[in-house]
Amino acid sequence: MTTTTNDFRPGLEGVVAAETRLSHADGQRGELVIAGFPLEELAGRATFEEAVYLLWHDHLPTKDEVTGFAADLCALRPLPEATVHLLQEVAAKSVPPMDALLMGAATLNLDSPATAEQQALTILARLPTIVATYWRLCHGQEPIAADPELSHAANYLYMLTGETPHAAQTRALDTYLNTVIDHGLNASTFTARVIIATESDLVSAVVGALGALKGPLHGGAPGPALDMVFEIGSADRAEAYLRAKLDRGERLMGFGHRVYKVRDPRADVLSVAAEKLFQEAGDSSLYDLAKAVEQKSIDLLAVYKPGRNLQTNVEFFTALVLHGLGLDTDLFTPTFAISRAAGWIAHCFEQKATGRLIRPSSRYIGEMDREWQPVEIRD
Ligand SMILES: CC(C)(COP(=O)(O)OP(=O)(O)OC[C@H]1O[C@@H](n2cnc3c(N)ncnc32)[C@H](O)[C@@H]1OP(=O)(O)O)[C@@H](O)C(=O)NCCC(=O)NCCS
């Protein structure tokens, strides 16, 4: 195919740079397909282990397959001593958990596993241990060893809090992790594919992807969506608060999406998960407030931004689910990463199979024909 520099697309918008069987986000219809399953069919039913297996093997696992897969992950959860030492050093400086995760993840090459599959399992198994270990160290608490009896999701909550979560909490976290496991060629996934396409290794690809996910335009927005709900405090204050924000030209966090021009399907799945979680806990007041804020926001956005069809996005209910699980807002993006790593790794395997280096072109807009001047005579 011949391309010219006239084909320049800022931000690569609309450029198809990969083929994938992993996920498809249809922004016009508001649909997300994960390895052939509509999100709504899969997210609230599968365990995270089943969803990862599906992405990595392109079929749902049998009972024996998922048992073996979960056991393999479980065995790899403990961190090498060097990783724990690094996290201790980093905790002394109180860096944000996402930076600590990035640094901790970079040590996962220390073990040099035999195969790429082993390396993939090691990364997936250890990211939650890194986050939980760091979180506890930062708060002056002893890290908690993984519990081999617990699933990936339940064990993450256990390592953070020291309490075994009840079934509804584990289900809510599984649903969240499944909902954000993959989302087409987003920035972090593209980053992972670019790195692996150079025949670099999976740890490097995941570390690069973590760097991309860290940015507020990608993975860093759920905190502010929840802050807004808390600041509003009661449903009768929502309209005045939201109008004031829109009058100042500010954006309502948790609404609008670059891809979805109708409602983000992940918002619905997570809204149901949040409703069940808060009901089970016996207090739905925050959920009810969030729903009231959501409805008022959609109504006002239609007035202030007519024709834009600005709807609720994934971040709004992510915040509610993760808060309902007792997670601090600083843990929201690292928890997103724990799930999305499964998608990054699946994309890396897909990309490797193509054997193709990713190397776009650029259009040169700089000076031409400059002449060298010795430093003594430069102005
Ligand atoms: C996600 C987001 C960056 C997508 O933006 P986009 O598709 O590039 O849309 P644009 O930035 O071109 O905005 C289109 C118009 O809608 C407005 N708009 C978009 N999202 C808005 C929001 N959440 N609140 C208020 N106005 C919004 C813009 O101000 C713009 O209005 P204008 O044409 O009058 O200037 C944007 O919707 C946003 O900033 N949302 C809030 C942050 C958020 O929730 N991020 C998490 C995303 S998962």
PDB file of N, CA and C and ligand atoms in Angstrom, residues 216-218 221-222 225 246 249-261 264 266 301 304-305 308 310 313-316, ligand 1:
ATOM      1  N   PRO A 216      -4.134  11.146  32.723  1.00  0.00           N
ATOM      2  CA  PRO A 216      -5.548  11.438  33.023  1.00  0.00           C
ATOM      3  C   PRO A 216      -6.470  11.330  31.817  1.00  0.00           C
ATOM      4  N   LEU A 217      -5.946  11.445  30.612  1.00  0.00           N
ATOM      5  CA  LEU A 217      -6.835  11.304  29.454  1.00  0.00           C
ATOM      6  C   LEU A 217      -7.162   9.845  29.158  1.00  0.00           C
ATOM      7  N   HIS A 218      -6.488   8.929  29.852  1.00  0.00           N
ATOM      8  CA  HIS A 218      -6.763   7.515  29.599  1.00  0.00           C
ATOM      9  C   HIS A 218      -7.352   6.864  30.848  1.00  0.00           C
ATOM     10  N   ALA A 221      -9.388   9.074  35.329  1.00  0.00           N
ATOM     11  CA  ALA A 221     -10.519   9.987  35.576  1.00  0.00           C
ATOM     12  C   ALA A 221     -11.581   9.573  36.594  1.00  0.00           C
ATOM     13  N   PRO A 222     -11.625   8.320  37.112  1.00  0.00           N
ATOM     14  CA  PRO A 222     -12.772   7.977  37.952  1.00  0.00           C
ATOM     15  C   PRO A 222     -12.835   8.737  39.271  1.00  0.00           C
ATOM     16  N   ALA A 225     -15.003  11.925  39.173  1.00  0.00           N
ATOM     17  CA  ALA A 225     -16.440  11.665  38.985  1.00  0.00           C
ATOM     18  C   ALA A 225     -17.102  11.446  40.339  1.00  0.00           C
ATOM     19  N   LEU A 246     -21.475  23.927  34.603  1.00  0.00           N
ATOM     20  CA  LEU A 246     -21.603  24.083  33.150  1.00  0.00           C
ATOM     21  C   LEU A 246     -21.549  25.559  32.760  1.00  0.00           C
ATOM     22  N   GLY A 249     -18.275  26.720  32.169  1.00  0.00           N
ATOM     23  CA  GLY A 249     -17.612  26.077  31.020  1.00  0.00           C
ATOM     24  C   GLY A 249     -16.842  24.831  31.408  1.00  0.00           C
ATOM     25  N   GLU A 250     -17.111  24.316  32.626  1.00  0.00           N
ATOM     26  CA  GLU A 250     -16.387  23.103  33.059  1.00  0.00           C
ATOM     27  C   GLU A 250     -17.071  21.856  32.527  1.00  0.00           C
ATOM     28  N   ARG A 251     -16.329  20.759  32.492  1.00  0.00           N
ATOM     29  CA  ARG A 251     -16.881  19.483  32.039  1.00  0.00           C
ATOM     30  C   ARG A 251     -17.380  18.670  33.234  1.00  0.00           C
ATOM     31  N   LEU A 252     -18.430  17.924  32.996  1.00  0.00           N
ATOM     32  CA  LEU A 252     -18.922  17.028  34.040  1.00  0.00           C
ATOM     33  C   LEU A 252     -18.174  15.708  33.912  1.00  0.00           C
ATOM     34  N   MET A 253     -17.441  15.365  34.961  1.00  0.00           N
ATOM     35  CA  MET A 253     -16.612  14.151  34.922  1.00  0.00           C
ATOM     36  C   MET A 253     -17.500  12.904  34.898  1.00  0.00           C
ATOM     37  N   GLY A 254     -17.133  11.962  34.030  1.00  0.00           N
ATOM     38  CA  GLY A 254     -17.937  10.732  33.937  1.00  0.00           C
ATOM     39  C   GLY A 254     -18.966  10.788  32.829  1.00  0.00           C
ATOM     40  N   PHE A 255     -18.891  11.826  31.989  1.00  0.00           N
ATOM     41  CA  PHE A 255     -19.857  11.947  30.875  1.00  0.00           C
ATOM     42  C   PHE A 255     -19.114  12.273  29.583  1.00  0.00           C
ATOM     43  N   GLY A 256     -19.632  11.731  28.478  1.00  0.00           N
ATOM     44  CA  GLY A 256     -19.006  11.962  27.172  1.00  0.00           C
ATOM     45  C   GLY A 256     -17.936  10.909  26.904  1.00  0.00           C
ATOM     46  N   HIS A 257     -17.714  10.608  25.648  1.00  0.00           N
ATOM     47  CA  HIS A 257     -16.685   9.618  25.289  1.00  0.00           C
ATOM     48  C   HIS A 257     -16.246   9.838  23.852  1.00  0.00           C
ATOM     49  N   ARG A 258     -14.957   9.634  23.596  1.00  0.00           N
ATOM     50  CA  ARG A 258     -14.418   9.811  22.248  1.00  0.00           C
ATOM     51  C   ARG A 258     -14.986   8.778  21.272  1.00  0.00           C
ATOM     52  N   VAL A 259     -15.141   7.540  21.728  1.00  0.00           N
ATOM     53  CA  VAL A 259     -15.624   6.478  20.837  1.00  0.00           C
ATOM     54  C   VAL A 259     -17.150   6.373  20.879  1.00  0.00           C
ATOM     55  N   TYR A 260     -17.721   6.311  22.099  1.00  0.00           N
ATOM     56  CA  TYR A 260     -19.167   6.091  22.219  1.00  0.00           C
ATOM     57  C   TYR A 260     -19.928   7.382  22.007  1.00  0.00           C
ATOM     58  N   LYS A 261     -20.743   7.403  20.988  1.00  0.00           N
ATOM     59  CA  LYS A 261     -21.568   8.578  20.741  1.00  0.00           C
ATOM     60  C   LYS A 261     -22.988   8.342  21.238  1.00  0.00           C
ATOM     61  N   ASP A 264     -22.271   4.559  26.929  1.00  0.00           N
ATOM     62  CA  ASP A 264     -21.158   3.613  27.062  1.00  0.00           C
ATOM     63  C   ASP A 264     -21.728   2.326  27.678  1.00  0.00           C
ATOM     64  N   ARG A 266     -20.445  -0.076  29.082  1.00  0.00           N
ATOM     65  CA  ARG A 266     -19.805  -0.457  30.341  1.00  0.00           C
ATOM     66  C   ARG A 266     -20.463   0.250  31.526  1.00  0.00           C
ATOM     67  N   LEU A 301     -26.820  18.285  30.232  1.00  0.00           N
ATOM     68  CA  LEU A 301     -25.886  18.251  29.096  1.00  0.00           C
ATOM     69  C   LEU A 301     -26.652  18.376  27.778  1.00  0.00           C
ATOM     70  N   TYR A 304     -27.260  22.164  27.599  1.00  0.00           N
ATOM     71  CA  TYR A 304     -26.058  22.984  27.418  1.00  0.00           C
ATOM     72  C   TYR A 304     -25.263  22.622  26.168  1.00  0.00           C
ATOM     73  N   LYS A 305     -25.323  21.338  25.789  1.00  0.00           N
ATOM     74  CA  LYS A 305     -24.553  20.876  24.614  1.00  0.00           C
ATOM     75  C   LYS A 305     -25.487  20.142  23.660  1.00  0.00           C
ATOM     76  N   ARG A 308     -24.981  16.934  21.010  1.00  0.00           N
ATOM     77  CA  ARG A 308     -23.756  16.184  21.319  1.00  0.00           C
ATOM     78  C   ARG A 308     -24.052  14.792  21.879  1.00  0.00           C
ATOM     79  N   LEU A 310     -24.318  13.687  24.973  1.00  0.00           N
ATOM     80  CA  LEU A 310     -23.320  13.327  25.986  1.00  0.00           C
ATOM     81  C   LEU A 310     -23.972  12.436  27.047  1.00  0.00           C
ATOM     82  N   ASN A 313     -20.283   7.735  30.980  1.00  0.00           N
ATOM     83  CA  ASN A 313     -19.213   6.834  30.533  1.00  0.00           C
ATOM     84  C   ASN A 313     -18.791   5.891  31.667  1.00  0.00           C
ATOM     85  N   VAL A 314     -17.835   5.017  31.346  1.00  0.00           N
ATOM     86  CA  VAL A 314     -17.431   3.949  32.268  1.00  0.00           C
ATOM     87  C   VAL A 314     -16.929   4.492  33.607  1.00  0.00           C
ATOM     88  N   GLU A 315     -16.336   5.693  33.571  1.00  0.00           N
ATOM     89  CA  GLU A 315     -15.679   6.200  34.779  1.00  0.00           C
ATOM     90  C   GLU A 315     -16.668   6.481  35.902  1.00  0.00           C
ATOM     91  N   PHE A 316     -17.870   6.918  35.546  1.00  0.00           N
ATOM     92  CA  PHE A 316     -18.843   7.319  36.557  1.00  0.00           C
ATOM     93  C   PHE A 316     -19.163   6.146  37.498  1.00  0.00           C
TER      94      PHE A 316
HETATM   95  C1  LIG B   1     -14.153  11.957  27.310  1.00  0.00           C
HETATM   96  C2  LIG B   1     -14.014  13.261  26.507  1.00  0.00           C
HETATM   97  C3  LIG B   1     -12.556  13.741  26.617  1.00  0.00           C
HETATM   98  C4  LIG B   1     -14.356  12.970  25.045  1.00  0.00           C
HETATM   99  O1  LIG B   1     -14.254  14.114  24.388  1.00  0.00           O
HETATM  100  P1  LIG B   1     -14.503  14.308  22.813  1.00  0.00           P
HETATM  101  O2  LIG B   1     -15.251  13.197  22.220  1.00  0.00           O
HETATM  102  O3  LIG B   1     -13.185  14.614  22.247  1.00  0.00           O
HETATM  103  O4  LIG B   1     -15.457  15.499  22.808  1.00  0.00           O
HETATM  104  P2  LIG B   1     -15.011  16.992  22.676  1.00  0.00           P
HETATM  105  O5  LIG B   1     -13.895  17.256  23.646  1.00  0.00           O
HETATM  106  O6  LIG B   1     -14.757  17.250  21.245  1.00  0.00           O
HETATM  107  O7  LIG B   1     -16.322  17.728  23.156  1.00  0.00           O
HETATM  108  C5  LIG B   1     -17.440  17.942  22.339  1.00  0.00           C
HETATM  109  C6  LIG B   1     -18.303  19.008  22.986  1.00  0.00           C
HETATM  110  O8  LIG B   1     -18.970  18.428  24.097  1.00  0.00           O
HETATM  111  C7  LIG B   1     -18.556  19.079  25.304  1.00  0.00           C
HETATM  112  N1  LIG B   1     -18.359  18.068  26.317  1.00  0.00           N
HETATM  113  C8  LIG B   1     -17.806  16.845  26.123  1.00  0.00           C
HETATM  114  N2  LIG B   1     -17.803  16.166  27.292  1.00  0.00           N
HETATM  115  C9  LIG B   1     -18.357  16.991  28.206  1.00  0.00           C
HETATM  116  C10 LIG B   1     -18.621  16.839  29.587  1.00  0.00           C
HETATM  117  N3  LIG B   1     -18.320  15.724  30.248  1.00  0.00           N
HETATM  118  N4  LIG B   1     -19.184  17.883  30.215  1.00  0.00           N
HETATM  119  C11 LIG B   1     -19.501  19.013  29.569  1.00  0.00           C
HETATM  120  N5  LIG B   1     -19.293  19.196  28.258  1.00  0.00           N
HETATM  121  C12 LIG B   1     -18.716  18.197  27.588  1.00  0.00           C
HETATM  122  C13 LIG B   1     -17.265  19.811  24.962  1.00  0.00           C
HETATM  123  O9  LIG B   1     -17.080  20.931  25.795  1.00  0.00           O
HETATM  124  C14 LIG B   1     -17.526  20.190  23.541  1.00  0.00           C
HETATM  125  O10 LIG B   1     -18.395  21.285  23.536  1.00  0.00           O
HETATM  126  P3  LIG B   1     -18.182  22.499  22.482  1.00  0.00           P
HETATM  127  O11 LIG B   1     -18.272  21.876  21.126  1.00  0.00           O
HETATM  128  O12 LIG B   1     -19.293  23.424  22.809  1.00  0.00           O
HETATM  129  O13 LIG B   1     -16.822  23.042  22.753  1.00  0.00           O
HETATM  130  C15 LIG B   1     -14.969  14.329  27.066  1.00  0.00           C
HETATM  131  O14 LIG B   1     -16.297  13.904  26.912  1.00  0.00           O
HETATM  132  C16 LIG B   1     -14.692  14.683  28.522  1.00  0.00           C
HETATM  133  O15 LIG B   1     -13.814  15.495  28.793  1.00  0.00           O
HETATM  134  N6  LIG B   1     -15.431  14.069  29.489  1.00  0.00           N
HETATM  135  C17 LIG B   1     -15.215  14.333  30.873  1.00  0.00           C
HETATM  136  C18 LIG B   1     -14.022  13.560  31.411  1.00  0.00           C
HETATM  137  C19 LIG B   1     -14.286  12.078  31.521  1.00  0.00           C
HETATM  138  O16 LIG B   1     -15.338  11.632  31.953  1.00  0.00           O
HETATM  139  N7  LIG B   1     -13.277  11.279  31.112  1.00  0.00           N
HETATM  140  C20 LIG B   1     -13.351   9.841  31.155  1.00  0.00           C
HETATM  141  C21 LIG B   1     -13.572   9.285  29.785  1.00  0.00           C
HETATM  142  S1  LIG B   1     -13.792   7.535  29.801  1.00  0.00           S
END
